[in-house]
Amino acid sequence: MGVIALDCDDLFATWREQARGLLSHGIDPSEVTWSQGPMADLLAVLAVPAAPPDGPGPFRAKVPAALLSQLEQASRYRGEQRWNLLYEVLWRVAHGDRTAMLAGDRLGSELQRRIKQVTREAHHLHAFVRFVPLPEELAEHLQLDLVAYHEPAHDILHSASAHFADRLGRLRWLIATPQDGIRFDGQSFDYQRQCPEPWRQWARNAEDPGAELWRTYYRHTFNPARLNPDALRLHMPGRFWRHLPEGMLIPQLEGLARQGKQRDGQALEVASQTGKTISKPARSV
């Protein structure tokens, strides 16, 4: 019997329906695979792909609601065996082995790692998106107040963007990515799985009128004495720097710190300013 080849179009709802049908017919995880690219490429690899079963089968599985929540979160992870791993976990839990949900299990460990990565990527979206205000005339024409461009590593835009509606009130905004895009008109969301090219162009080409002011502030408040490059990259990965106004300054400021400026607790421009010198108070005995 050949392997069943499926394509859920990277949609959790579609995968869930497919997985439910396979599970009801007792299809083992080793007998099915999901495409992560063009289906034609996957079929070319499989010598004799098998047809998926029709209709529901006799097996009725009961799975905890917590598992479905975990599977949905993990489904936003972009990586190898994106959908196959979810079915393996579902199969084991449906057959009474709930350890597949736990971090101490081989599958559970990978499931929890993916959930953690997705959660962290949502945090990155909230922390590193930089909205650019549009000029009044253009804002009126496009019916947008703010635009931003972001490059997330996982599919978190749709699920994590409500954060900005809570923070920005009725302002109209748009976030474009290389894959998808989302627009908020002050009341409702318009999510597009394939980001329209005009959205992408608006977001990438917008000029931030406050960028230079922010760079000046960042440069003058940078403290070389407290620089920790490893911690900096852990909390602000380098892949986001090119979309941040201060991103172009970071390598330069790091270089100055390495050249001996770490003994100074403030930027050179600030240290050179005239002003009253305050002596260090003597320690009382």
GROMACS .gro file of N, CA and C in nm, residues 15-122:
model
  324
   15TRP      N    1  -0.630   2.086   0.796
   15TRP     CA    2  -0.554   1.972   0.850
   15TRP      C    3  -0.638   1.895   0.951
   16ARG      N    4  -0.710   1.966   1.035
   16ARG     CA    5  -0.789   1.902   1.139
   16ARG      C    6  -0.894   1.809   1.079
   17GLU      N    7  -0.962   1.855   0.975
   17GLU     CA    8  -1.062   1.771   0.909
   17GLU      C    9  -0.996   1.648   0.846
   18GLN      N   10  -0.882   1.669   0.781
   18GLN     CA   11  -0.811   1.557   0.719
   18GLN      C   12  -0.765   1.458   0.826
   19ALA      N   13  -0.709   1.509   0.935
   19ALA     CA   14  -0.660   1.422   1.041
   19ALA      C   15  -0.774   1.345   1.107
   20ARG      N   16  -0.889   1.410   1.124
   20ARG     CA   17  -1.004   1.342   1.184
   20ARG      C   18  -1.047   1.223   1.098
   21GLY      N   19  -1.051   1.244   0.966
   21GLY     CA   20  -1.090   1.134   0.877
   21GLY      C   21  -0.990   1.020   0.879
   22LEU      N   22  -0.861   1.053   0.876
   22LEU     CA   23  -0.757   0.949   0.880
   22LEU      C   24  -0.764   0.871   1.010
   23LEU      N   25  -0.781   0.944   1.121
   23LEU     CA   26  -0.785   0.880   1.252
   23LEU      C   27  -0.904   0.785   1.263
   24SER      N   28  -1.018   0.825   1.208
   24SER     CA   29  -1.137   0.741   1.218
   24SER      C   30  -1.122   0.611   1.139
   25HIS      N   31  -1.033   0.612   1.039
   25HIS     CA   32  -1.008   0.491   0.961
   25HIS      C   33  -0.885   0.415   1.010
   26GLY      N   34  -0.824   0.459   1.119
   26GLY     CA   35  -0.709   0.389   1.174
   26GLY      C   36  -0.584   0.400   1.089
   27ILE      N   37  -0.569   0.510   1.017
   27ILE     CA   38  -0.450   0.528   0.933
   27ILE      C   39  -0.332   0.566   1.021
   28ASP      N   40  -0.231   0.481   1.025
   28ASP     CA   41  -0.112   0.504   1.107
   28ASP      C   42  -0.033   0.624   1.054
   29PRO      N   43   0.034   0.700   1.142
   29PRO     CA   44   0.113   0.816   1.096
   29PRO      C   45   0.219   0.781   0.993
   30SER      N   46   0.269   0.657   0.994
   30SER     CA   47   0.370   0.616   0.897
   30SER      C   48   0.312   0.600   0.757
   31GLU      N   49   0.179   0.600   0.745
   31GLU     CA   50   0.113   0.577   0.617
   31GLU      C   51   0.061   0.705   0.552
   32VAL      N   52   0.095   0.821   0.610
   32VAL     CA   53   0.043   0.946   0.556
   32VAL      C   54   0.150   1.055   0.566
   33THR      N   55   0.148   1.148   0.473
   33THR     CA   56   0.239   1.262   0.479
   33THR      C   57   0.170   1.384   0.421
   34TRP      N   58   0.212   1.499   0.469
   34TRP     CA   59   0.155   1.626   0.423
   34TRP      C   60   0.258   1.704   0.344
   35SER      N   61   0.213   1.763   0.236
   35SER     CA   62   0.301   1.843   0.153
   35SER      C   63   0.334   1.975   0.222
   36GLN      N   64   0.461   2.019   0.208
   36GLN     CA   65   0.501   2.151   0.255
   36GLN      C   66   0.549   2.236   0.138
   37GLY      N   67   0.507   2.198   0.019
   37GLY     CA   68   0.540   2.270  -0.103
   37GLY      C   69   0.440   2.229  -0.208
   38PRO      N   70   0.472   2.249  -0.335
   38PRO     CA   71   0.380   2.207  -0.442
   38PRO      C   72   0.349   2.058  -0.432
   39MET      N   73   0.221   2.023  -0.440
   39MET     CA   74   0.181   1.883  -0.430
   39MET      C   75   0.243   1.799  -0.540
   40ALA      N   76   0.264   1.858  -0.657
   40ALA     CA   77   0.324   1.783  -0.768
   40ALA      C   78   0.462   1.731  -0.731
   41ASP      N   79   0.539   1.812  -0.656
   41ASP     CA   80   0.673   1.770  -0.615
   41ASP      C   81   0.665   1.652  -0.519
   42LEU      N   82   0.568   1.656  -0.429
   42LEU     CA   83   0.553   1.547  -0.334
   42LEU      C   84   0.511   1.419  -0.404
   43LEU      N   85   0.418   1.428  -0.496
   43LEU     CA   86   0.372   1.309  -0.567
   43LEU      C   87   0.483   1.249  -0.652
   44ALA      N   88   0.575   1.334  -0.700
   44ALA     CA   89   0.686   1.282  -0.780
   44ALA      C   90   0.779   1.197  -0.697
   45VAL      N   91   0.787   1.225  -0.566
   45VAL     CA   92   0.874   1.148  -0.477
   45VAL      C   93   0.810   1.014  -0.442
   46LEU      N   94   0.679   1.012  -0.429
   46LEU     CA   95   0.609   0.890  -0.392
   46LEU      C   96   0.582   0.806  -0.516
   47ALA      N   97   0.627   0.681  -0.512
   47ALA     CA   98   0.613   0.594  -0.628
   47ALA      C   99   0.465   0.569  -0.662
   48VAL      N  100   0.389   0.520  -0.563
   48VAL     CA  101   0.248   0.490  -0.585
   48VAL      C  102   0.169   0.549  -0.468
   49PRO      N  103   0.135   0.678  -0.473
   49PRO     CA  104   0.060   0.737  -0.362
   49PRO      C  105  -0.078   0.674  -0.350
   50ALA      N  106  -0.119   0.651  -0.227
   50ALA     CA  107  -0.250   0.591  -0.202
   50ALA      C  108  -0.357   0.698  -0.191
   51ALA      N  109  -0.480   0.662  -0.219
   51ALA     CA  110  -0.591   0.755  -0.210
   51ALA      C  111  -0.639   0.763  -0.065
   52PRO      N  112  -0.674   0.882  -0.017
   52PRO     CA  113  -0.726   0.893   0.119
   52PRO      C  114  -0.863   0.826   0.128
   53PRO      N  115  -0.901   0.777   0.246
   53PRO     CA  116  -1.032   0.710   0.261
   53PRO      C  117  -1.146   0.809   0.246
   54ASP      N  118  -1.259   0.757   0.201
   54ASP     CA  119  -1.379   0.840   0.184
   54ASP      C  120  -1.468   0.830   0.308
   55GLY      N  121  -1.520   0.944   0.350
   55GLY     CA  122  -1.617   0.945   0.460
   55GLY      C  123  -1.555   0.909   0.593
   56PRO      N  124  -1.634   0.920   0.699
   56PRO     CA  125  -1.584   0.885   0.833
   56PRO      C  126  -1.572   0.735   0.852
   57GLY      N  127  -1.473   0.697   0.933
   57GLY     CA  128  -1.453   0.556   0.964
   57GLY      C  129  -1.518   0.516   1.095
   58PRO      N  130  -1.497   0.393   1.139
   58PRO     CA  131  -1.565   0.342   1.259
   58PRO      C  132  -1.506   0.391   1.391
   59PHE      N  133  -1.377   0.432   1.390
   59PHE     CA  134  -1.312   0.469   1.515
   59PHE      C  135  -1.352   0.610   1.558
   60ARG      N  136  -1.396   0.623   1.684
   60ARG     CA  137  -1.433   0.753   1.738
   60ARG      C  138  -1.337   0.789   1.851
   61ALA      N  139  -1.250   0.883   1.825
   61ALA     CA  140  -1.149   0.920   1.923
   61ALA      C  141  -1.197   1.036   2.009
   62LYS      N  142  -1.158   1.034   2.136
   62LYS     CA  143  -1.184   1.145   2.227
   62LYS      C  144  -1.049   1.203   2.269
   63VAL      N  145  -1.031   1.330   2.241
   63VAL     CA  146  -0.905   1.395   2.278
   63VAL      C  147  -0.935   1.516   2.364
   64PRO      N  148  -0.847   1.549   2.456
   64PRO     CA  149  -0.871   1.665   2.543
   64PRO      C  150  -0.866   1.797   2.466
   65ALA      N  151  -0.946   1.893   2.512
   65ALA     CA  152  -0.948   2.024   2.447
   65ALA      C  153  -0.812   2.090   2.453
   66ALA      N  154  -0.736   2.062   2.559
   66ALA     CA  155  -0.603   2.122   2.573
   66ALA      C  156  -0.512   2.078   2.459
   67LEU      N  157  -0.529   1.954   2.412
   67LEU     CA  158  -0.446   1.906   2.302
   67LEU      C  159  -0.475   1.984   2.174
   68LEU      N  160  -0.602   2.006   2.144
   68LEU     CA  161  -0.637   2.080   2.023
   68LEU      C  162  -0.579   2.221   2.026
   69SER      N  163  -0.579   2.282   2.145
   69SER     CA  164  -0.520   2.415   2.159
   69SER      C  165  -0.370   2.411   2.133
   70GLN      N  166  -0.303   2.309   2.186
   70GLN     CA  167  -0.159   2.295   2.164
   70GLN      C  168  -0.127   2.267   2.018
   71LEU      N  169  -0.206   2.183   1.955
   71LEU     CA  170  -0.182   2.152   1.814
   71LEU      C  171  -0.201   2.275   1.727
   72GLU      N  172  -0.302   2.356   1.759
   72GLU     CA  173  -0.326   2.477   1.680
   72GLU      C  174  -0.210   2.575   1.695
   73GLN      N  175  -0.160   2.590   1.818
   73GLN     CA  176  -0.045   2.678   1.838
   73GLN      C  177   0.077   2.628   1.763
   74ALA      N  178   0.105   2.498   1.775
   74ALA     CA  179   0.222   2.440   1.709
   74ALA      C  180   0.210   2.443   1.558
   75SER      N  181   0.087   2.447   1.505
   75SER     CA  182   0.068   2.447   1.360
   75SER      C  183   0.119   2.576   1.296
   76ARG      N  184   0.141   2.680   1.374
   76ARG     CA  185   0.192   2.806   1.320
   76ARG      C  186   0.343   2.803   1.299
   77TYR      N  187   0.406   2.696   1.344
   77TYR     CA  188   0.551   2.681   1.332
   77TYR      C  189   0.588   2.641   1.189
   78ARG      N  190   0.681   2.714   1.128
   78ARG     CA  191   0.729   2.679   0.995
   78ARG      C  192   0.855   2.595   1.010
   79GLY      N  193   0.849   2.473   0.962
   79GLY     CA  194   0.965   2.385   0.973
   79GLY      C  195   0.933   2.249   0.916
   80GLU      N  196   1.032   2.161   0.919
   80GLU     CA  197   1.015   2.027   0.864
   80GLU      C  198   0.911   1.948   0.945
   81GLN      N  199   0.842   1.860   0.877
   81GLN     CA  200   0.740   1.775   0.940
   81GLN      C  201   0.638   1.860   1.016
   82ARG      N  202   0.603   1.973   0.957
   82ARG     CA  203   0.513   2.067   1.024
   82ARG      C  204   0.381   2.003   1.062
   83TRP      N  205   0.321   1.930   0.970
   83TRP     CA  206   0.190   1.871   0.994
   83TRP      C  207   0.198   1.725   1.034
   84ASN      N  208   0.300   1.656   0.989
   84ASN     CA  209   0.316   1.514   1.025
   84ASN      C  210   0.332   1.496   1.175
   85LEU      N  211   0.413   1.586   1.237
   85LEU     CA  212   0.435   1.573   1.381
   85LEU      C  213   0.304   1.590   1.457
   86LEU      N  214   0.220   1.681   1.412
   86LEU     CA  215   0.093   1.702   1.481
   86LEU      C  216   0.007   1.576   1.475
   87TYR      N  217   0.009   1.509   1.361
   87TYR     CA  218  -0.072   1.387   1.349
   87TYR      C  219  -0.016   1.274   1.435
   88GLU      N  220   0.116   1.268   1.446
   88GLU     CA  221   0.176   1.166   1.534
   88GLU      C  222   0.133   1.187   1.678
   89VAL      N  223   0.135   1.312   1.724
   89VAL     CA  224   0.092   1.342   1.861
   89VAL      C  225  -0.056   1.309   1.877
   90LEU      N  226  -0.138   1.350   1.782
   90LEU     CA  227  -0.281   1.323   1.787
   90LEU      C  228  -0.309   1.173   1.791
   91TRP      N  229  -0.239   1.098   1.711
   91TRP     CA  230  -0.257   0.952   1.703
   91TRP      C  231  -0.231   0.888   1.840
   92ARG      N  232  -0.120   0.925   1.902
   92ARG     CA  233  -0.085   0.864   2.030
   92ARG      C  234  -0.184   0.901   2.139
   93VAL      N  235  -0.222   1.028   2.145
   93VAL     CA  236  -0.316   1.070   2.249
   93VAL      C  237  -0.452   1.004   2.227
   94ALA      N  238  -0.495   0.996   2.101
   94ALA     CA  239  -0.624   0.935   2.069
   94ALA      C  240  -0.627   0.787   2.107
   95HIS      N  241  -0.509   0.725   2.113
   95HIS     CA  242  -0.501   0.584   2.150
   95HIS      C  243  -0.457   0.566   2.296
   96GLY      N  244  -0.477   0.670   2.376
   96GLY     CA  245  -0.459   0.657   2.521
   96GLY      C  246  -0.325   0.696   2.577
   97ASP      N  247  -0.232   0.741   2.493
   97ASP     CA  248  -0.099   0.777   2.541
   97ASP      C  249  -0.085   0.929   2.549
   98ARG      N  250  -0.124   0.986   2.661
   98ARG     CA  251  -0.121   1.132   2.675
   98ARG      C  252   0.018   1.187   2.705
   99THR      N  253   0.116   1.100   2.724
   99THR     CA  254   0.252   1.150   2.746
   99THR      C  255   0.305   1.221   2.621
  100ALA      N  256   0.242   1.199   2.505
  100ALA     CA  257   0.285   1.266   2.383
  100ALA      C  258   0.262   1.416   2.389
  101MET      N  259   0.187   1.463   2.488
  101MET     CA  260   0.163   1.606   2.505
  101MET      C  261   0.267   1.670   2.596
  102LEU      N  262   0.347   1.590   2.664
  102LEU     CA  263   0.434   1.639   2.771
  102LEU      C  264   0.578   1.659   2.722
  103ALA      N  265   0.646   1.753   2.787
  103ALA     CA  266   0.782   1.789   2.746
  103ALA      C  267   0.881   1.675   2.771
  104GLY      N  268   0.848   1.582   2.860
  104GLY     CA  269   0.939   1.471   2.887
  104GLY      C  270   0.939   1.363   2.781
  105ASP      N  271   0.846   1.369   2.688
  105ASP     CA  272   0.834   1.270   2.580
  105ASP      C  273   0.908   1.321   2.457
  106ARG      N  274   0.950   1.228   2.370
  106ARG     CA  275   1.023   1.268   2.248
  106ARG      C  276   0.937   1.358   2.161
  107LEU      N  277   0.815   1.316   2.131
  107LEU     CA  278   0.726   1.398   2.049
  107LEU      C  279   0.678   1.521   2.126
  108GLY      N  280   0.644   1.500   2.252
  108GLY     CA  281   0.595   1.610   2.333
  108GLY      C  282   0.699   1.720   2.348
  109SER      N  283   0.824   1.681   2.359
  109SER     CA  284   0.931   1.780   2.371
  109SER      C  285   0.938   1.869   2.247
  110GLU      N  286   0.927   1.807   2.130
  110GLU     CA  287   0.930   1.885   2.006
  110GLU      C  288   0.804   1.970   1.993
  111LEU      N  289   0.690   1.916   2.034
  111LEU     CA  290   0.565   1.992   2.030
  111LEU      C  291   0.576   2.117   2.118
  112GLN      N  292   0.626   2.100   2.240
  112GLN     CA  293   0.639   2.213   2.331
  112GLN      C  294   0.744   2.312   2.283
  113ARG      N  295   0.849   2.262   2.220
  113ARG     CA  296   0.952   2.353   2.167
  113ARG      C  297   0.893   2.441   2.057
  114ARG      N  298   0.810   2.384   1.971
  114ARG     CA  299   0.748   2.461   1.864
  114ARG      C  300   0.651   2.565   1.919
  115ILE      N  301   0.574   2.527   2.019
  115ILE     CA  302   0.482   2.622   2.081
  115ILE      C  303   0.561   2.738   2.142
  116LYS      N  304   0.673   2.707   2.205
  116LYS     CA  305   0.756   2.811   2.265
  116LYS      C  306   0.812   2.905   2.159
  117GLN      N  307   0.856   2.850   2.046
  117GLN     CA  308   0.909   2.932   1.938
  117GLN      C  309   0.800   3.022   1.879
  118VAL      N  310   0.681   2.969   1.863
  118VAL     CA  311   0.569   3.048   1.809
  118VAL      C  312   0.534   3.161   1.906
  119THR      N  313   0.528   3.129   2.035
  119THR     CA  314   0.497   3.231   2.135
  119THR      C  315   0.604   3.340   2.136
  120ARG      N  316   0.728   3.300   2.125
  120ARG     CA  317   0.838   3.397   2.123
  120ARG      C  318   0.830   3.486   1.998
  121GLU      N  319   0.791   3.427   1.886
  121GLU     CA  320   0.780   3.506   1.763
  121GLU      C  321   0.666   3.607   1.773
  122ALA      N  322   0.560   3.571   1.842
  122ALA     CA  323   0.451   3.668   1.864
  122ALA      C  324   0.501   3.784   1.949
   0.00000   0.00000   0.00000
